[in-house]
């Protein structure tokens, strides 16, 4: 979850770190630490081993002028040793016995100085041939989102209800056995990028943040974590899959490309959940943004009258790709085309014809969300436009509303994630858990041009003819509309055949897996892909 658009900003930092030599008893993942390259294409450089003990009860790092030694500054930020527990899950028709580990992998720079501890939660089914059993690495988006949505909403052993009565801020964060867990057919590793979940910097300077909070630095660090986890648990022979949600659509193809060409790790398949693949189509004056959103807006209007399936939108897709594009490109200089377009959009979306004509049939997401049910003083969601809530300022000429389909999930998901980690998995880091860290997004360096991963998507599919791609979307998602992915996937060369590349769309929003039918159907698609 948590895909956003915002102006790009840079943060300036300076690294002031000094390391001590290895001491006896260092943890396994520290015996051969991995460097985060200063440049994305650089070869990872090993760094020195670190002390095994972390000071208890200390938060934060030494301030400038403190008398603390550099080593103590490192240790003050340190996450606790990994916690491994044996778990049993009772599900309909089966019992799963598995090993759960909550822990972290430390990353170093090319000078061997520690930069960040990346937290992960892994689940490995007991009694299996690890070399032949698939393992899937999962992350969310943002940038700045932890992996809790995918873990607790879709694929993990335990699930939090995040629809209906569970989708309110005061809902009890009770975790229940997840009958749709993917653990039956793949081991799972949920990764929290630095600044999310419990993952944190150990470097004191600003350079590390500037590097990690960038498209290429983020990809390099996550690819390194995947490789280090595979080495740590002797899983390099296993079939490997990568799954990303939302901004994970930018991360996913780039990480797979990095694994293939920089880390020496092959990937069997890429799973993208509600992905964004190209920012260019949603920036500036791009007319494609209106094309991409129209089927979703029409789906919201039809859902208000009864259940809607993807196949019900075939007529809207044809119009969006045909007459709509033609009239759109004629521009408002053509009054006849503009009126024709505005009236058709009004009939498809249920928006008042006068409003549609005023906006020339070109609705921004915020405008559509407010105008759809403005007469009732309600606004619809961005993540799931079939969900509505009260407009806190219904009479205001400006928009002052949040997202009724997303904001209410912050409290129960955060509480559930902390409870799972600390109580059930017995891993107790100090400091706060960040479900969605706005400061990460605020500091993110998107580069000089809008980000896209379509280039890497083509490259990874061309490089490995055995690799598969599965893309899942929700019909009512205004944040990352499904039609954008459909148009992009339809442009792929012939080698990206239907046998290798598949798009599925369900009645639901950005987190379509919150609905039982969609979650069950998507799990079947993932299992079929891995077989």
Short mmCIF file of C-alpha atoms in Angstrom, two decimals:
data_model
loop_
_atom_site.label_atom_id
_atom_site.label_comp_id
_atom_site.label_asym_id
_atom_site.label_seq_id
_atom_site.Cartn_x
_atom_site.Cartn_y
_atom_site.Cartn_z
CA UNK A 1 0.00 0.00 0.00
CA UNK A 2 0.93 3.66 0.31
CA UNK A 3 1.69 4.94 -3.16
CA UNK A 4 1.99 8.72 -3.37
CA UNK A 5 2.99 11.55 -5.73
CA UNK A 6 5.00 14.45 -4.47
CA UNK A 7 7.80 16.87 -5.39
CA UNK A 8 11.27 15.40 -5.04
CA UNK A 9 13.58 16.70 -2.37
CA UNK A 10 17.12 15.99 -1.39
CA UNK A 11 18.69 15.64 2.03
CA UNK A 12 22.37 16.23 2.64
CA UNK A 13 24.32 14.08 5.07
CA UNK A 14 27.94 13.23 6.17
CA UNK A 15 29.15 9.87 7.50
CA UNK A 16 31.24 9.82 10.73
CA UNK A 17 31.66 6.13 11.50
CA UNK A 18 34.66 4.12 12.81
CA UNK A 19 34.65 0.32 13.27
CA UNK A 20 36.38 -1.95 15.77
CA UNK A 21 37.75 -5.42 15.02
CA UNK A 22 35.69 -8.60 15.20
CA UNK A 23 35.07 -10.12 18.62
CA UNK A 24 34.14 -13.67 19.42
CA UNK A 25 30.50 -14.72 19.32
CA UNK A 26 29.42 -12.46 16.41
CA UNK A 27 26.09 -13.39 14.92
CA UNK A 28 26.03 -15.49 11.77
CA UNK A 29 24.87 -12.69 9.48
CA UNK A 30 27.72 -10.47 10.69
CA UNK A 31 30.48 -12.97 9.99
CA UNK A 32 30.57 -11.93 6.33
CA UNK A 33 28.70 -8.62 6.08
CA UNK A 34 27.63 -7.17 2.79
CA UNK A 35 28.37 -3.70 1.51
CA UNK A 36 25.84 -1.37 -0.02
CA UNK A 37 27.50 0.05 -3.14
CA UNK A 38 27.97 3.81 -3.36
CA UNK A 39 26.81 3.43 -6.97
CA UNK A 40 24.08 0.98 -7.98
CA UNK A 41 26.27 -0.91 -10.46
CA UNK A 42 29.18 -1.38 -8.07
CA UNK A 43 30.17 -4.84 -6.86
CA UNK A 44 29.28 -5.43 -3.18
CA UNK A 45 32.33 -5.21 -0.90
CA UNK A 46 32.57 -7.22 2.34
CA UNK A 47 33.12 -5.30 5.55
CA UNK A 48 34.47 -6.24 8.97
CA UNK A 49 32.48 -8.28 11.46
CA UNK A 50 30.64 -6.54 14.28
CA UNK A 51 30.38 -7.10 18.04
CA UNK A 52 27.62 -9.52 19.06
CA UNK A 53 26.06 -7.56 21.90
CA UNK A 54 23.72 -4.57 21.71
CA UNK A 55 23.36 -2.29 24.75
CA UNK A 56 20.01 -2.67 26.46
CA UNK A 57 17.52 0.10 26.97
CA UNK A 58 19.23 2.69 24.76
CA UNK A 59 17.52 4.62 22.00
CA UNK A 60 18.93 6.90 19.37
CA UNK A 61 22.50 7.75 18.63
CA UNK A 62 25.21 9.94 20.07
CA UNK A 63 24.83 13.64 19.33
CA UNK A 64 27.60 15.83 18.02
CA UNK A 65 30.01 16.60 20.78
CA UNK A 66 29.06 13.54 22.83
CA UNK A 67 31.91 11.72 24.47
CA UNK A 68 30.61 8.34 23.27
CA UNK A 69 32.96 6.35 21.07
CA UNK A 70 31.94 5.67 17.45
CA UNK A 71 31.43 1.99 18.33
CA UNK A 72 28.96 2.91 21.05
CA UNK A 73 27.15 5.11 18.55
CA UNK A 74 26.71 2.07 16.31
CA UNK A 75 25.48 -0.09 19.16
CA UNK A 76 22.92 2.45 20.32
CA UNK A 77 21.04 1.95 17.05
CA UNK A 78 21.42 -1.81 16.99
CA UNK A 79 18.48 -4.18 16.63
CA UNK A 80 18.36 -7.17 19.01
CA UNK A 81 19.58 -10.64 17.98
CA UNK A 82 17.29 -12.65 15.72
CA UNK A 83 14.47 -14.55 17.35
CA UNK A 84 13.54 -17.97 15.94
CA UNK A 85 10.43 -19.79 17.14
CA UNK A 86 8.53 -22.94 16.21
CA UNK A 87 4.93 -22.33 15.24
CA UNK A 88 1.88 -24.46 14.43
CA UNK A 89 -1.07 -23.16 12.47
CA UNK A 90 -4.43 -24.94 12.45
CA UNK A 91 -6.26 -24.29 9.18
CA UNK A 92 -9.28 -25.88 7.48
CA UNK A 93 -8.21 -29.32 6.29
CA UNK A 94 -4.55 -28.98 7.24
CA UNK A 95 -2.03 -28.12 9.91
CA UNK A 96 1.13 -26.16 9.08
CA UNK A 97 4.24 -26.53 11.24
CA UNK A 98 6.85 -23.93 10.45
CA UNK A 99 9.85 -22.00 11.71
CA UNK A 100 9.42 -18.25 12.11
CA UNK A 101 12.31 -15.83 12.41
CA UNK A 102 12.11 -12.12 13.17
CA UNK A 103 15.49 -10.48 12.79
CA UNK A 104 17.68 -8.21 10.71
CA UNK A 105 20.53 -8.11 8.23
CA UNK A 106 23.16 -5.40 8.58
CA UNK A 107 24.36 -3.60 5.48
CA UNK A 108 27.74 -1.91 5.08
CA UNK A 109 29.19 0.66 2.72
CA UNK A 110 32.15 -0.03 0.46
CA UNK A 111 34.52 1.03 3.26
CA UNK A 112 33.16 -1.66 5.55
CA UNK A 113 31.32 0.79 7.79
CA UNK A 114 27.81 -0.18 8.98
CA UNK A 115 24.94 1.72 7.38
CA UNK A 116 21.59 0.14 8.27
CA UNK A 117 19.89 -2.83 9.89
CA UNK A 118 17.13 -4.16 7.63
CA UNK A 119 14.42 -6.04 9.52
CA UNK A 120 12.72 -9.09 8.06
CA UNK A 121 10.21 -11.73 9.11
CA UNK A 122 10.56 -15.16 7.54
CA UNK A 123 8.40 -18.28 7.63
CA UNK A 124 9.84 -21.63 6.49
CA UNK A 125 7.66 -24.73 6.43
CA UNK A 126 9.13 -27.64 8.39
CA UNK A 127 9.88 -31.04 6.89
CA UNK A 128 10.53 -29.87 3.33
CA UNK A 129 13.38 -30.13 0.86
CA UNK A 130 14.70 -26.58 1.15
CA UNK A 131 16.65 -26.84 -2.07
CA UNK A 132 13.52 -27.58 -4.11
CA UNK A 133 11.01 -25.50 -2.16
CA UNK A 134 10.21 -22.00 -3.48
CA UNK A 135 10.93 -18.92 -1.38
CA UNK A 136 9.22 -15.58 -1.97
CA UNK A 137 10.50 -12.15 -0.90
CA UNK A 138 7.76 -9.58 -0.31
CA UNK A 139 7.76 -5.82 0.23
CA UNK A 140 5.28 -2.96 0.00
CA UNK A 141 5.71 0.49 -1.45
CA UNK A 142 5.30 4.10 -0.43
CA UNK A 143 8.17 4.81 -0.54
CA UNK A 144 8.04 4.58 3.23
CA UNK A 145 5.66 1.63 3.77
CA UNK A 146 6.45 -1.49 5.76
CA UNK A 147 5.51 -4.97 4.55
CA UNK A 148 2.64 -5.31 7.05
CA UNK A 149 -0.10 -4.97 4.44
CA UNK A 150 1.04 -7.97 2.42
CA UNK A 151 1.98 -9.98 5.49
CA UNK A 152 -1.14 -9.37 7.57
CA UNK A 153 -3.60 -8.79 4.74
CA UNK A 154 -2.72 -11.38 2.12
CA UNK A 155 0.09 -13.91 2.34
CA UNK A 156 1.30 -14.44 5.91
CA UNK A 157 0.28 -17.20 8.32
CA UNK A 158 -1.91 -14.79 10.31
CA UNK A 159 -4.36 -12.27 8.94
CA UNK A 160 -6.00 -9.11 10.19
CA UNK A 161 -9.46 -8.30 8.90
CA UNK A 162 -9.08 -4.97 7.07
CA UNK A 163 -12.53 -4.70 5.48
CA UNK A 164 -15.99 -4.02 6.84
CA UNK A 165 -15.97 -3.73 10.62
CA UNK A 166 -12.21 -4.31 10.69
CA UNK A 167 -11.54 -1.23 8.56
CA UNK A 168 -12.08 1.35 11.31
CA UNK A 169 -9.42 2.97 13.46
CA UNK A 170 -10.82 1.58 16.71
CA UNK A 171 -11.10 -2.01 15.47
CA UNK A 172 -9.48 -4.65 17.66
CA UNK A 173 -6.16 -5.76 16.10
CA UNK A 174 -6.87 -9.45 16.51
CA UNK A 175 -4.83 -11.76 14.28
CA UNK A 176 -6.51 -14.92 13.05
CA UNK A 177 -5.12 -17.95 11.18
CA UNK A 178 -5.00 -17.11 7.48
CA UNK A 179 -6.61 -19.86 5.43
CA UNK A 180 -5.24 -18.18 2.29
CA UNK A 181 -1.61 -18.04 3.41
CA UNK A 182 0.93 -18.75 0.68
CA UNK A 183 3.00 -20.80 3.11
CA UNK A 184 1.47 -24.03 1.78
CA UNK A 185 3.46 -23.71 -1.45
CA UNK A 186 6.28 -21.21 -0.74
CA UNK A 187 8.39 -20.03 2.16
CA UNK A 188 7.94 -16.32 2.86
CA UNK A 189 10.32 -13.48 3.69
CA UNK A 190 8.77 -10.08 4.41
CA UNK A 191 11.26 -7.21 4.16
CA UNK A 192 10.95 -3.71 5.61
CA UNK A 193 13.15 -1.14 3.81
CA UNK A 194 15.16 1.15 6.05
CA UNK A 195 12.97 3.70 7.82
CA UNK A 196 9.95 1.36 7.82
CA UNK A 197 8.86 -1.24 10.34
CA UNK A 198 11.78 -1.60 12.76
CA UNK A 199 14.46 -1.16 10.08
CA UNK A 200 16.82 1.66 10.91
CA UNK A 201 20.04 3.45 10.11
CA UNK A 202 23.09 2.79 12.23
CA UNK A 203 25.16 5.35 10.34
CA UNK A 204 25.21 8.75 12.02
CA UNK A 205 25.70 10.92 8.94
CA UNK A 206 23.37 12.14 6.25
CA UNK A 207 25.13 10.44 3.32
CA UNK A 208 23.60 7.05 4.15
CA UNK A 209 20.09 8.49 4.16
CA UNK A 210 20.68 10.28 0.90
CA UNK A 211 21.86 7.03 -0.68
CA UNK A 212 19.18 4.69 0.71
CA UNK A 213 16.34 7.14 0.11
CA UNK A 214 16.74 7.04 -3.64
CA UNK A 215 15.44 4.78 -6.38
CA UNK A 216 18.77 3.13 -7.15
CA UNK A 217 20.04 3.02 -3.56
CA UNK A 218 16.80 1.44 -2.39
CA UNK A 219 16.97 -1.22 -5.11
CA UNK A 220 20.61 -2.02 -4.35
CA UNK A 221 19.98 -2.39 -0.63
CA UNK A 222 16.95 -4.65 -1.01
CA UNK A 223 18.65 -6.84 -3.59
CA UNK A 224 21.59 -7.24 -1.20
CA UNK A 225 19.26 -8.20 1.64
CA UNK A 226 17.69 -10.89 -0.53
CA UNK A 227 21.07 -12.31 -1.47
CA UNK A 228 22.30 -12.22 2.16
CA UNK A 229 19.16 -13.99 3.40
CA UNK A 230 19.61 -16.72 0.78
CA UNK A 231 23.23 -17.19 1.83
CA UNK A 232 22.41 -17.13 5.53
CA UNK A 233 19.80 -19.88 5.28
CA UNK A 234 21.48 -21.93 2.51
CA UNK A 235 18.63 -21.25 0.09
CA UNK A 236 20.52 -20.25 -3.05
CA UNK A 237 19.38 -23.46 -4.84
CA UNK A 238 15.71 -22.74 -4.09
CA UNK A 239 13.31 -21.42 -6.76
CA UNK A 240 13.07 -17.71 -5.99
CA UNK A 241 10.17 -15.28 -6.42
CA UNK A 242 9.78 -11.57 -5.73
CA UNK A 243 6.51 -9.82 -4.81
CA UNK A 244 5.91 -6.09 -4.48
CA UNK A 245 2.89 -3.88 -3.94
CA UNK A 246 2.13 -0.34 -5.17
CA UNK A 247 5.50 1.48 -5.45
CA UNK A 248 6.72 -2.11 -5.43
CA UNK A 249 5.87 -1.88 -9.13
CA UNK A 250 8.90 0.39 -9.50
CA UNK A 251 11.02 -1.61 -7.05
CA UNK A 252 10.13 -5.11 -8.25
CA UNK A 253 11.43 -5.18 -11.84
CA UNK A 254 14.52 -3.17 -10.85
CA UNK A 255 15.32 -5.53 -7.95
CA UNK A 256 14.95 -8.60 -10.17
CA UNK A 257 17.25 -6.97 -12.74
CA UNK A 258 19.80 -6.23 -10.01
CA UNK A 259 19.59 -9.79 -8.71
CA UNK A 260 20.06 -11.20 -12.20
CA UNK A 261 22.98 -9.02 -13.23
CA UNK A 262 24.66 -7.75 -10.04
CA UNK A 263 24.00 -10.32 -7.30
CA UNK A 264 24.17 -13.53 -9.33
CA UNK A 265 20.71 -14.61 -8.18
CA UNK A 266 18.14 -15.90 -10.66
CA UNK A 267 14.43 -15.27 -10.13
CA UNK A 268 11.65 -17.56 -11.39
CA UNK A 269 8.81 -15.10 -11.15
CA UNK A 270 7.71 -11.58 -10.27
CA UNK A 271 4.36 -10.87 -8.58
CA UNK A 272 3.10 -7.29 -8.60
CA UNK A 273 0.12 -6.22 -6.49
CA UNK A 274 -1.63 -2.99 -7.51
CA UNK A 275 1.60 -1.73 -9.07
CA UNK A 276 2.61 1.59 -10.54
CA UNK A 277 4.97 0.93 -13.44
CA UNK A 278 5.47 4.38 -14.92
CA UNK A 279 5.19 7.75 -13.18
CA UNK A 280 5.36 9.55 -16.52
CA UNK A 281 1.74 8.76 -17.27
CA UNK A 282 0.58 10.47 -14.06
CA UNK A 283 2.74 13.57 -14.12
CA UNK A 284 2.46 16.99 -15.70
CA UNK A 285 0.14 17.32 -18.65
CA UNK A 286 0.04 13.68 -19.70
CA UNK A 287 -3.37 12.94 -21.23
CA UNK A 288 -2.97 9.23 -20.56
CA UNK A 289 -3.80 9.74 -16.89
CA UNK A 290 -7.44 10.40 -17.87
CA UNK A 291 -7.50 7.32 -20.09
CA UNK A 292 -6.12 5.13 -17.30
CA UNK A 293 -8.65 6.28 -14.70
CA UNK A 294 -11.84 6.24 -16.73
CA UNK A 295 -12.62 2.49 -16.46
CA UNK A 296 -12.08 2.64 -12.69
CA UNK A 297 -14.40 5.63 -12.34
CA UNK A 298 -17.04 3.84 -14.40
CA UNK A 299 -16.62 0.72 -12.27
CA UNK A 300 -17.29 2.77 -9.11
CA UNK A 301 -20.52 4.12 -10.60
CA UNK A 302 -21.70 0.65 -11.61
CA UNK A 303 -20.75 -0.88 -8.25
CA UNK A 304 -23.09 1.61 -6.58
CA UNK A 305 -25.94 -0.13 -8.42
CA UNK A 306 -24.76 -3.73 -7.95
CA UNK A 307 -21.74 -6.06 -8.03
CA UNK A 308 -19.29 -5.45 -10.89
CA UNK A 309 -16.75 -7.75 -12.56
CA UNK A 310 -13.82 -6.87 -14.78
CA UNK A 311 -15.60 -8.25 -17.83
CA UNK A 312 -18.39 -5.73 -17.26
CA UNK A 313 -15.95 -2.92 -18.17
CA UNK A 314 -15.17 -4.11 -21.70
CA UNK A 315 -17.29 -1.39 -23.29
CA UNK A 316 -15.64 1.33 -21.22
CA UNK A 317 -12.18 0.06 -22.11
CA UNK A 318 -13.04 0.15 -25.81
CA UNK A 319 -14.35 3.70 -25.49
CA UNK A 320 -11.29 4.79 -23.45
CA UNK A 321 -8.93 3.45 -26.10
CA UNK A 322 -10.93 4.79 -29.02
CA UNK A 323 -13.31 7.72 -29.19
CA UNK A 324 -12.27 9.04 -25.76
CA UNK A 325 -8.61 9.30 -26.77
CA UNK A 326 -9.55 10.88 -30.07
CA UNK A 327 -11.69 13.59 -28.48
CA UNK A 328 -9.21 14.08 -25.64
CA UNK A 329 -6.34 14.80 -28.02
CA UNK A 330 -8.42 17.27 -30.01
CA UNK A 331 -8.31 19.39 -26.88
CA UNK A 332 -10.65 22.04 -25.58
CA UNK A 333 -10.03 24.04 -28.74
CA UNK A 334 -12.60 21.70 -30.29
CA UNK A 335 -15.79 22.62 -28.44
CA UNK A 336 -17.86 19.89 -30.06
CA UNK A 337 -15.38 17.13 -29.11
CA UNK A 338 -15.08 18.52 -25.58
CA UNK A 339 -18.83 18.57 -25.00
CA UNK A 340 -19.19 15.07 -26.45
CA UNK A 341 -16.43 13.76 -24.20
CA UNK A 342 -17.74 15.51 -21.07
CA UNK A 343 -21.27 14.20 -21.57
CA UNK A 344 -20.07 10.64 -22.15
CA UNK A 345 -17.88 10.76 -19.04
CA UNK A 346 -20.85 12.05 -17.03
CA UNK A 347 -23.04 9.16 -18.22
CA UNK A 348 -20.32 6.57 -17.43
CA UNK A 349 -19.37 7.91 -14.00
CA UNK A 350 -22.63 9.29 -12.66
CA UNK A 351 -21.12 12.75 -12.20
CA UNK A 352 -23.49 15.66 -12.78
CA UNK A 353 -23.38 16.69 -16.45
CA UNK A 354 -22.89 20.38 -15.60
CA UNK A 355 -19.90 19.53 -13.40
CA UNK A 356 -18.42 17.29 -16.06
CA UNK A 357 -18.78 20.02 -18.69
CA UNK A 358 -17.20 22.55 -16.36
CA UNK A 359 -14.19 20.25 -15.98
CA UNK A 360 -14.23 19.28 -19.67
CA UNK A 361 -14.63 15.64 -18.66
CA UNK A 362 -11.10 15.65 -17.24
CA UNK A 363 -11.37 14.65 -13.60
CA UNK A 364 -8.45 14.72 -11.21
CA UNK A 365 -8.65 12.00 -8.56
CA UNK A 366 -9.52 14.45 -5.77
CA UNK A 367 -12.25 16.10 -7.84
CA UNK A 368 -13.88 12.79 -8.68
CA UNK A 369 -13.71 11.58 -5.08
CA UNK A 370 -15.56 14.64 -3.85
CA UNK A 371 -18.03 15.12 -6.67
CA UNK A 372 -19.20 11.50 -6.87
CA UNK A 373 -21.44 11.76 -3.78
CA UNK A 374 -21.15 15.41 -2.84
CA UNK A 375 -24.89 15.81 -2.46
CA UNK A 376 -24.68 13.49 0.58
CA UNK A 377 -21.67 15.24 2.07
CA UNK A 378 -19.51 12.18 1.55
CA UNK A 379 -16.19 11.49 -0.17
CA UNK A 380 -15.03 8.21 -1.65
CA UNK A 381 -11.69 6.51 -1.10
CA UNK A 382 -8.54 6.82 -3.17
CA UNK A 383 -7.34 3.31 -2.42
CA UNK A 384 -10.85 1.90 -2.77
CA UNK A 385 -13.36 4.22 -4.40
CA UNK A 386 -16.24 1.89 -3.54
CA UNK A 387 -15.72 2.91 0.11
CA UNK A 388 -17.07 6.27 1.27
CA UNK A 389 -16.86 8.38 4.40
CA UNK A 390 -17.99 11.75 5.71
CA UNK A 391 -16.41 14.88 4.30
CA UNK A 392 -15.23 16.73 7.44
CA UNK A 393 -15.80 20.09 5.68
CA UNK A 394 -18.65 19.42 3.24
CA UNK A 395 -19.42 23.12 2.69
CA UNK A 396 -15.85 24.22 2.08
CA UNK A 397 -14.79 25.32 -1.38
CA UNK A 398 -11.44 23.58 -0.71
CA UNK A 399 -10.77 19.91 -0.11
CA UNK A 400 -9.92 18.96 3.47
CA UNK A 401 -10.51 15.21 3.58
CA UNK A 402 -8.42 12.10 4.01
CA UNK A 403 -8.95 8.63 2.60
CA UNK A 404 -11.78 6.65 4.22
CA UNK A 405 -10.43 3.48 2.56
CA UNK A 406 -6.88 3.81 3.89
CA UNK A 407 -6.42 6.14 6.85
CA UNK A 408 -8.54 4.01 9.17
CA UNK A 409 -6.21 1.03 8.74
CA UNK A 410 -3.15 2.67 10.28
CA UNK A 411 -4.06 2.02 13.91
CA UNK A 412 -5.15 -1.66 13.73
CA UNK A 413 -2.35 -2.66 11.34
CA UNK A 414 0.34 -0.97 13.44
CA UNK A 415 -0.93 -2.56 16.66
CA UNK A 416 -1.23 -5.99 15.03
CA UNK A 417 2.28 -5.82 13.55
CA UNK A 418 3.83 -4.84 16.89
CA UNK A 419 1.88 -7.53 18.75
CA UNK A 420 2.88 -10.22 16.25
CA UNK A 421 6.56 -9.29 16.38
CA UNK A 422 6.93 -8.82 20.12
CA UNK A 423 4.52 -11.36 21.57
CA UNK A 424 4.15 -14.21 19.09
CA UNK A 425 7.61 -14.03 17.51
CA UNK A 426 9.39 -12.86 20.66
CA UNK A 427 11.48 -10.13 19.00
CA UNK A 428 11.48 -6.87 20.92
CA UNK A 429 13.33 -3.99 19.29
CA UNK A 430 13.35 -0.65 21.03
CA UNK A 431 12.04 2.42 19.28
CA UNK A 432 8.85 2.82 17.28
CA UNK A 433 7.43 0.64 14.55
CA UNK A 434 6.74 2.62 11.37
CA UNK A 435 3.85 1.24 9.34
CA UNK A 436 4.02 4.19 6.97
CA UNK A 437 6.83 6.71 7.46
CA UNK A 438 6.07 10.05 5.83
CA UNK A 439 9.59 11.34 6.41
CA UNK A 440 10.95 8.62 4.12
CA UNK A 441 8.70 9.73 1.30
CA UNK A 442 9.50 13.36 2.00
CA UNK A 443 13.22 12.72 1.68
CA UNK A 444 12.99 10.42 -1.35
CA UNK A 445 15.13 11.21 -4.37
CA UNK A 446 13.10 10.22 -7.44
CA UNK A 447 15.82 11.38 -9.81
CA UNK A 448 15.72 13.96 -12.55
CA UNK A 449 12.89 12.42 -14.53
CA UNK A 450 9.71 10.52 -13.59
CA UNK A 451 10.51 6.98 -12.46
CA UNK A 452 9.55 3.96 -14.53
CA UNK A 453 10.32 0.24 -14.41
CA UNK A 454 8.93 -0.81 -17.79
CA UNK A 455 12.47 -0.81 -19.18
CA UNK A 456 13.62 -3.29 -16.53
CA UNK A 457 10.44 -5.33 -17.00
CA UNK A 458 11.28 -5.83 -20.66
CA UNK A 459 14.91 -6.65 -19.82
CA UNK A 460 14.20 -9.29 -17.19
CA UNK A 461 11.62 -11.06 -19.34
CA UNK A 462 13.94 -10.97 -22.36
CA UNK A 463 16.94 -12.23 -20.37
CA UNK A 464 15.24 -15.31 -18.90
CA UNK A 465 12.63 -17.05 -21.10
CA UNK A 466 11.49 -19.12 -18.10
CA UNK A 467 10.60 -16.15 -15.94
CA UNK A 468 6.93 -15.33 -15.37
CA UNK A 469 5.05 -12.19 -14.38
CA UNK A 470 1.73 -11.99 -12.50
CA UNK A 471 0.04 -8.61 -12.02
CA UNK A 472 -3.02 -8.20 -9.79
CA UNK A 473 -5.25 -5.12 -9.52
CA UNK A 474 -8.50 -3.96 -7.95
CA UNK A 475 -11.29 -2.48 -10.09
CA UNK A 476 -11.91 0.42 -7.68
CA UNK A 477 -8.31 1.55 -7.15
CA UNK A 478 -7.84 5.23 -8.06
CA UNK A 479 -4.25 5.32 -6.74
CA UNK A 480 -2.88 2.84 -9.27
CA UNK A 481 -5.68 2.14 -11.77
CA UNK A 482 -5.64 -1.27 -13.40
CA UNK A 483 -6.07 0.06 -16.93
CA UNK A 484 -2.63 1.71 -16.78
CA UNK A 485 -1.00 -1.70 -16.27
CA UNK A 486 -3.16 -3.27 -18.96
CA UNK A 487 -2.08 -0.72 -21.55
CA UNK A 488 1.60 -1.14 -20.60
CA UNK A 489 1.49 -4.94 -20.65
CA UNK A 490 -0.26 -4.89 -24.02
CA UNK A 491 2.76 -3.04 -25.44
CA UNK A 492 5.27 -5.78 -24.49
CA UNK A 493 6.97 -7.71 -27.33
CA UNK A 494 5.80 -11.14 -28.44
CA UNK A 495 8.26 -12.92 -26.15
CA UNK A 496 6.09 -11.74 -23.23
CA UNK A 497 3.41 -14.23 -24.23
CA UNK A 498 0.18 -14.85 -22.26
CA UNK A 499 1.78 -18.04 -20.95
CA UNK A 500 4.40 -15.89 -19.20
CA UNK A 501 2.62 -12.61 -18.44
CA UNK A 502 -0.81 -12.47 -16.82
CA UNK A 503 -3.02 -9.64 -15.57
CA UNK A 504 -5.88 -10.37 -13.15
CA UNK A 505 -8.38 -7.79 -11.91
CA UNK A 506 -10.79 -8.25 -9.01
CA UNK A 507 -13.67 -6.39 -7.41
CA UNK A 508 -11.76 -4.47 -4.76
CA UNK A 509 -9.39 -1.59 -4.23
CA UNK A 510 -5.66 -1.07 -3.88
CA UNK A 511 -5.64 -3.77 -1.18
CA UNK A 512 -8.06 -5.97 -3.12
CA UNK A 513 -6.94 -8.92 -0.98
CA UNK A 514 -8.94 -7.46 1.91
CA UNK A 515 -12.00 -9.04 0.26
CA UNK A 516 -12.34 -12.78 0.71
CA UNK A 517 -13.14 -13.73 -2.92
CA UNK A 518 -10.27 -11.66 -4.33
CA UNK A 519 -7.77 -12.95 -1.77
CA UNK A 520 -8.75 -16.55 -2.44
CA UNK A 521 -8.61 -16.13 -6.22
CA UNK A 522 -5.26 -14.33 -6.18
CA UNK A 523 -3.72 -17.00 -3.96
CA UNK A 524 -4.74 -19.60 -6.53
CA UNK A 525 -3.09 -17.55 -9.28
CA UNK A 526 0.15 -17.29 -7.29
CA UNK A 527 0.17 -21.01 -6.53
CA UNK A 528 -0.45 -21.83 -10.19
CA UNK A 529 2.42 -19.57 -11.23
CA UNK A 530 4.84 -21.33 -8.90
CA UNK A 531 3.82 -24.79 -10.09
#
